[in-house]
């Protein structure tokens, strides 16, 4: 099985199972204590800490900076982003390196952990993979698109279409062109070293996209290290067709659109008239009356 939960018993997640055959579509509470002991504290592992992080993020109706609380179904759950897919490694070279490192690491760990089914043996690969990322940049963007490209959802929560504006700027275009270092949503919306679950509103002073922090986000070593923090003053998610939110950009777009159309039509008209003159050199619409000879 390719799932990251392949080693679990069904009942460890689907705690409502009391009989076989069981009912379909049993809900899962991802904060349940689950499959393994956490050696640092000696208790069952749980995703409870992640739930607490999400409560203080833009993806929770409990977050104080959420513009419109709306229906709870508007907000993502664990499975909205985590589809329980194969825990694939993104970088091929690291995949090859993993086997070398893992054998060396196991040799050291087995001095004490002699049981092949011990915590280290079962989970060291899992932990190593988490350090290098499970999803590619394109997969992260597609994950965000599934919600943030929803027009009705954006209107209910008074959000701009971040996907449209992302794809229209340089960041999104590098993603479409397939550049490996193209920035995904998480690269800008999460502070360096923090969990991807801690995406916050730009109105939050602790947000990576807050006006006071944007410059530091832009000049990270893997983004724009040679730029000044003034780069953070530029607008990224601009929708120039939105007159209410971006009036300056709206009228600039309207002006240059009219200017382009008028210039193009005028140029084409001149070219057409020149072409007619070349084909019919003696053609005229208004002829001057011939002067009578007095003699």
CSV table of C-alpha atoms in Angstrom, one decimal:
chain,number,residue,atom,x,y,z
A,1,UNK,CA,0.0,0.0,0.0
A,2,UNK,CA,1.3,3.5,-0.9
A,3,UNK,CA,-0.6,5.4,1.8
A,4,UNK,CA,1.2,7.2,4.6
A,5,UNK,CA,-1.2,5.3,6.9
A,6,UNK,CA,-0.5,1.9,5.5
A,7,UNK,CA,0.8,0.6,8.8
A,8,UNK,CA,-2.3,1.5,10.7
A,9,UNK,CA,-5.3,-0.6,11.6
A,10,UNK,CA,-8.6,0.7,10.2
A,11,UNK,CA,-10.0,1.1,13.7
A,12,UNK,CA,-7.2,3.4,14.8
A,13,UNK,CA,-8.6,6.2,12.6
A,14,UNK,CA,-12.2,5.0,12.2
A,15,UNK,CA,-13.0,4.7,15.9
A,16,UNK,CA,-16.7,4.3,15.2
A,17,UNK,CA,-16.3,0.8,13.8
A,18,UNK,CA,-18.0,-1.6,16.2
A,19,UNK,CA,-19.1,-4.3,13.8
A,20,UNK,CA,-18.1,-5.9,10.5
A,21,UNK,CA,-19.4,-5.2,7.9
A,22,UNK,CA,-19.4,-1.6,9.0
A,23,UNK,CA,-21.3,1.5,7.7
A,24,UNK,CA,-19.8,3.5,4.9
A,25,UNK,CA,-18.1,6.9,5.1
A,26,UNK,CA,-17.3,6.8,8.8
A,27,UNK,CA,-15.9,10.1,9.9
A,28,UNK,CA,-12.3,10.3,11.1
A,29,UNK,CA,-11.0,12.6,13.9
A,30,UNK,CA,-7.4,13.3,13.0
A,31,UNK,CA,-6.7,14.6,16.5
A,32,UNK,CA,-7.2,11.1,18.0
A,33,UNK,CA,-4.2,9.5,19.7
A,34,UNK,CA,-3.0,7.0,17.2
A,35,UNK,CA,-0.7,4.4,16.0
A,36,UNK,CA,2.7,5.0,17.7
A,37,UNK,CA,4.3,6.1,20.9
A,38,UNK,CA,6.2,9.4,20.6
A,39,UNK,CA,9.6,8.5,22.2
A,40,UNK,CA,10.4,12.0,23.4
A,41,UNK,CA,7.4,12.1,25.8
A,42,UNK,CA,6.3,8.5,26.0
A,43,UNK,CA,2.7,9.0,24.9
A,44,UNK,CA,0.6,8.1,21.9
A,45,UNK,CA,1.2,10.4,18.9
A,46,UNK,CA,-1.6,12.8,17.9
A,47,UNK,CA,-2.2,15.6,15.4
A,48,UNK,CA,-3.8,17.6,18.2
A,49,UNK,CA,-1.0,20.3,18.1
A,50,UNK,CA,-1.7,20.8,14.4
A,51,UNK,CA,-5.4,21.4,15.1
A,52,UNK,CA,-4.4,24.1,17.6
A,53,UNK,CA,-2.2,25.7,15.0
A,54,UNK,CA,-5.0,25.8,12.5
A,55,UNK,CA,-7.4,27.4,15.0
A,56,UNK,CA,-5.0,30.4,14.9
A,57,UNK,CA,-4.9,30.5,11.1
A,58,UNK,CA,-6.9,31.9,8.2
A,59,UNK,CA,-8.3,28.4,7.6
A,60,UNK,CA,-10.4,28.3,10.8
A,61,UNK,CA,-13.7,30.0,11.6
A,62,UNK,CA,-12.4,30.6,15.1
A,63,UNK,CA,-9.6,32.9,13.8
A,64,UNK,CA,-10.2,36.5,14.8
A,65,UNK,CA,-9.1,38.0,11.5
A,66,UNK,CA,-11.5,35.9,9.4
A,67,UNK,CA,-13.7,38.5,7.5
A,68,UNK,CA,-16.8,36.4,7.3
A,69,UNK,CA,-17.3,33.4,9.6
A,70,UNK,CA,-19.9,31.9,7.2
A,71,UNK,CA,-20.7,28.3,7.1
A,72,UNK,CA,-18.2,25.9,8.7
A,73,UNK,CA,-18.2,23.9,5.5
A,74,UNK,CA,-16.4,26.9,3.8
A,75,UNK,CA,-13.3,26.1,5.8
A,76,UNK,CA,-11.0,23.2,4.9
A,77,UNK,CA,-10.6,20.0,7.0
A,78,UNK,CA,-7.5,17.8,7.1
A,79,UNK,CA,-8.6,15.8,4.1
A,80,UNK,CA,-9.3,18.9,2.0
A,81,UNK,CA,-5.5,19.1,1.5
A,82,UNK,CA,-4.2,15.7,2.6
A,83,UNK,CA,-5.7,13.1,0.3
A,84,UNK,CA,-3.9,10.2,2.0
A,85,UNK,CA,-1.8,9.7,-1.1
A,86,UNK,CA,1.5,7.9,-1.4
A,87,UNK,CA,4.2,9.7,0.7
A,88,UNK,CA,6.3,10.4,-2.4
A,89,UNK,CA,9.6,12.1,-2.3
A,90,UNK,CA,9.8,15.2,-4.6
A,91,UNK,CA,13.5,15.3,-5.4
A,92,UNK,CA,14.8,12.2,-7.3
A,93,UNK,CA,18.4,12.7,-6.1
A,94,UNK,CA,17.2,12.7,-2.5
A,95,UNK,CA,15.3,9.6,-3.1
A,96,UNK,CA,18.5,7.9,-4.1
A,97,UNK,CA,20.4,9.4,-1.2
A,98,UNK,CA,17.8,8.3,1.2
A,99,UNK,CA,18.7,4.7,0.9
A,100,UNK,CA,22.3,5.3,1.6
A,101,UNK,CA,21.6,7.6,4.6
A,102,UNK,CA,19.0,5.3,6.0
A,103,UNK,CA,21.2,2.2,6.1
A,104,UNK,CA,23.9,4.2,7.9
A,105,UNK,CA,21.3,5.6,10.3
A,106,UNK,CA,19.8,2.3,11.0
A,107,UNK,CA,23.2,0.8,11.8
A,108,UNK,CA,23.6,3.4,14.6
A,109,UNK,CA,20.0,3.1,15.9
A,110,UNK,CA,20.1,-0.7,16.1
A,111,UNK,CA,22.7,-0.6,18.7
A,112,UNK,CA,19.9,0.0,21.1
A,113,UNK,CA,16.7,-0.5,19.0
A,114,UNK,CA,17.3,-4.1,18.1
A,115,UNK,CA,13.6,-4.8,17.3
A,116,UNK,CA,13.0,-4.4,13.6
A,117,UNK,CA,9.5,-3.2,14.4
A,118,UNK,CA,10.6,-0.5,16.8
A,119,UNK,CA,9.7,3.1,16.4
A,120,UNK,CA,13.0,4.0,14.7
A,121,UNK,CA,12.8,1.2,12.1
A,122,UNK,CA,9.2,1.9,11.2
A,123,UNK,CA,9.3,5.7,11.2
A,124,UNK,CA,12.7,7.0,10.4
A,125,UNK,CA,12.0,7.1,6.6
A,126,UNK,CA,8.7,8.9,7.4
A,127,UNK,CA,10.5,11.6,9.4
A,128,UNK,CA,13.2,12.0,6.8
A,129,UNK,CA,10.7,12.5,4.1
A,130,UNK,CA,8.9,15.2,6.1
A,131,UNK,CA,12.1,17.3,6.2
A,132,UNK,CA,12.3,17.4,2.4
A,133,UNK,CA,8.6,17.9,1.6
A,134,UNK,CA,5.9,15.6,0.3
A,135,UNK,CA,4.3,17.8,-2.3
A,136,UNK,CA,5.8,19.5,-5.3
A,137,UNK,CA,5.3,23.3,-5.8
A,138,UNK,CA,2.7,22.6,-8.5
A,139,UNK,CA,0.8,20.2,-6.3
A,140,UNK,CA,0.7,22.8,-3.5
A,141,UNK,CA,-0.7,25.4,-5.9
A,142,UNK,CA,-3.3,23.0,-7.2
A,143,UNK,CA,-4.3,22.3,-3.7
A,144,UNK,CA,-4.9,26.0,-3.0
A,145,UNK,CA,-6.7,26.4,-6.4
A,146,UNK,CA,-9.4,23.9,-5.3
A,147,UNK,CA,-10.8,26.5,-2.9
A,148,UNK,CA,-9.4,29.9,-3.7
A,149,UNK,CA,-10.6,29.8,-7.3
A,150,UNK,CA,-14.2,29.5,-6.1
A,151,UNK,CA,-16.0,32.7,-7.0
A,152,UNK,CA,-18.8,32.2,-4.6
A,153,UNK,CA,-16.5,31.4,-1.7
A,154,UNK,CA,-14.4,34.5,-2.5
A,155,UNK,CA,-17.5,36.7,-2.5
A,156,UNK,CA,-18.8,35.3,0.8
A,157,UNK,CA,-15.4,35.9,2.5
A,158,UNK,CA,-14.7,39.2,0.8
A,159,UNK,CA,-11.5,37.9,-0.8
A,160,UNK,CA,-9.9,38.7,-4.1
A,161,UNK,CA,-9.3,35.9,-6.6
A,162,UNK,CA,-5.8,35.2,-5.4
A,163,UNK,CA,-5.3,32.4,-8.0
A,164,UNK,CA,-6.1,34.7,-10.9
A,165,UNK,CA,-3.7,37.4,-9.7
A,166,UNK,CA,-1.0,34.8,-8.8
A,167,UNK,CA,-1.1,33.3,-12.3
A,168,UNK,CA,-1.0,36.8,-13.9
A,169,UNK,CA,2.2,37.9,-12.1
A,170,UNK,CA,5.8,36.6,-12.4
A,171,UNK,CA,5.5,34.1,-9.6
A,172,UNK,CA,2.6,32.3,-11.2
A,173,UNK,CA,4.1,32.4,-14.7
A,174,UNK,CA,7.3,30.7,-13.5
A,175,UNK,CA,5.0,28.0,-12.0
A,176,UNK,CA,3.1,27.5,-15.3
A,177,UNK,CA,6.4,27.3,-17.2
A,178,UNK,CA,7.6,24.5,-14.9
A,179,UNK,CA,10.6,26.2,-13.2
A,180,UNK,CA,11.6,24.0,-10.3
A,181,UNK,CA,12.2,27.0,-7.9
A,182,UNK,CA,8.9,28.7,-8.7
A,183,UNK,CA,7.3,29.9,-5.5
A,184,UNK,CA,4.1,28.3,-4.3
A,185,UNK,CA,1.5,29.9,-2.0
A,186,UNK,CA,3.2,28.6,1.1
A,187,UNK,CA,6.5,30.2,0.3
A,188,UNK,CA,5.0,33.7,0.7
A,189,UNK,CA,2.2,33.1,3.2
A,190,UNK,CA,4.1,31.2,5.8
A,191,UNK,CA,7.0,32.5,7.9
A,192,UNK,CA,10.3,30.8,7.5
A,193,UNK,CA,10.5,27.8,9.8
A,194,UNK,CA,6.8,27.7,10.6
A,195,UNK,CA,4.3,25.0,9.7
A,196,UNK,CA,2.4,25.2,6.5
A,197,UNK,CA,-0.7,25.1,8.7
A,198,UNK,CA,0.0,28.5,10.1
A,199,UNK,CA,-1.2,30.6,7.1
A,200,UNK,CA,-2.5,33.9,8.5
A,201,UNK,CA,-4.4,36.9,7.3
A,202,UNK,CA,-2.3,39.9,6.1
A,203,UNK,CA,-4.1,41.9,8.7
A,204,UNK,CA,-2.5,39.8,11.4
A,205,UNK,CA,0.7,41.4,12.7
A,206,UNK,CA,2.2,37.9,13.0
A,207,UNK,CA,1.5,37.1,9.3
A,208,UNK,CA,4.3,36.7,6.8
A,209,UNK,CA,2.3,38.9,4.4
A,210,UNK,CA,1.6,41.7,6.9
A,211,UNK,CA,2.8,45.0,5.7
A,212,UNK,CA,5.5,45.1,8.4
A,213,UNK,CA,6.8,41.6,7.5
A,214,UNK,CA,6.4,41.3,3.7
A,215,UNK,CA,9.8,42.8,3.0
A,216,UNK,CA,11.5,40.1,5.2
A,217,UNK,CA,9.5,37.4,3.4
A,218,UNK,CA,10.6,38.6,0.0
A,219,UNK,CA,14.3,38.8,0.8
A,220,UNK,CA,14.7,35.3,2.1
A,221,UNK,CA,17.9,33.5,1.0
A,222,UNK,CA,16.0,31.3,-1.5
A,223,UNK,CA,13.8,34.1,-2.9
A,224,UNK,CA,15.2,37.6,-3.5
A,225,UNK,CA,18.3,37.8,-1.3
A,226,UNK,CA,19.9,40.7,-3.1
A,227,UNK,CA,16.8,42.9,-2.9
A,228,UNK,CA,15.9,45.4,-0.2
A,229,UNK,CA,12.9,45.0,2.1
A,230,UNK,CA,11.3,47.7,0.1
A,231,UNK,CA,10.3,45.0,-2.4
A,232,UNK,CA,7.6,44.0,0.1
A,233,UNK,CA,5.8,47.3,-0.7
A,234,UNK,CA,4.8,46.1,-4.1
A,235,UNK,CA,1.3,44.6,-4.7
A,236,UNK,CA,1.1,41.0,-5.7
A,237,UNK,CA,-2.6,39.9,-5.6
A,238,UNK,CA,-4.0,42.8,-7.7
A,239,UNK,CA,-7.1,42.2,-9.8
A,240,UNK,CA,-7.3,45.3,-12.0
A,241,UNK,CA,-10.9,44.6,-13.1
A,242,UNK,CA,-12.0,45.0,-9.5
A,243,UNK,CA,-12.9,48.7,-9.4
A,244,UNK,CA,-13.9,48.7,-5.7
A,245,UNK,CA,-10.7,47.2,-4.3
A,246,UNK,CA,-8.2,48.5,-6.8
A,247,UNK,CA,-9.6,51.8,-8.3
A,248,UNK,CA,-6.2,53.2,-9.5
A,249,UNK,CA,-5.3,50.0,-11.3
A,250,UNK,CA,-8.9,49.7,-12.7
A,251,UNK,CA,-8.7,53.2,-14.3
A,252,UNK,CA,-5.2,52.7,-15.5
A,253,UNK,CA,-6.3,49.4,-17.2
A,254,UNK,CA,-9.3,51.2,-18.7
A,255,UNK,CA,-7.1,54.1,-20.0
A,256,UNK,CA,-4.5,51.9,-21.6
A,257,UNK,CA,-7.1,49.6,-23.0
A,258,UNK,CA,-8.9,52.5,-24.8
A,259,UNK,CA,-5.5,53.9,-25.8
A,260,UNK,CA,-4.5,50.6,-27.4
A,261,UNK,CA,-7.8,50.1,-29.2
A,262,UNK,CA,-7.9,53.7,-30.6
A,263,UNK,CA,-4.2,53.5,-31.7
A,264,UNK,CA,-4.7,50.1,-33.3
A,265,UNK,CA,-7.9,51.2,-35.1
A,266,UNK,CA,-6.3,54.5,-36.3
A,267,UNK,CA,-3.2,52.7,-37.6
A,268,UNK,CA,-5.3,50.1,-39.4
A,269,UNK,CA,-7.5,52.8,-41.0
A,270,UNK,CA,-4.4,54.6,-42.3
A,271,UNK,CA,-3.0,51.4,-43.7
A,272,UNK,CA,-6.2,50.6,-45.4
A,273,UNK,CA,-6.4,54.0,-47.0
A,274,UNK,CA,-2.8,53.8,-48.1
A,275,UNK,CA,-3.5,50.3,-49.6
A,276,UNK,CA,-6.5,51.7,-51.5
A,277,UNK,CA,-4.4,54.6,-52.9
A,278,UNK,CA,-1.8,52.1,-54.1
A,279,UNK,CA,-4.3,49.9,-55.9
A,280,UNK,CA,-6.4,52.7,-57.3
A,281,UNK,CA,-4.1,55.7,-57.7
A,282,UNK,CA,-6.6,57.7,-59.6
A,283,UNK,CA,-9.5,57.0,-57.3
A,284,UNK,CA,-11.2,59.9,-55.6
A,285,UNK,CA,-14.5,60.5,-53.9
A,286,UNK,CA,-14.8,64.2,-54.3
A,287,UNK,CA,-13.6,65.5,-57.7
A,288,UNK,CA,-12.8,69.1,-58.2
A,289,UNK,CA,-15.0,70.7,-60.8
A,290,UNK,CA,-13.2,71.2,-64.1
A,291,UNK,CA,-12.3,74.8,-64.9
A,292,UNK,CA,-13.9,76.2,-68.1
A,293,UNK,CA,-11.5,77.5,-70.7
A,294,UNK,CA,-12.4,81.1,-71.3
A,295,UNK,CA,-10.7,81.1,-74.7
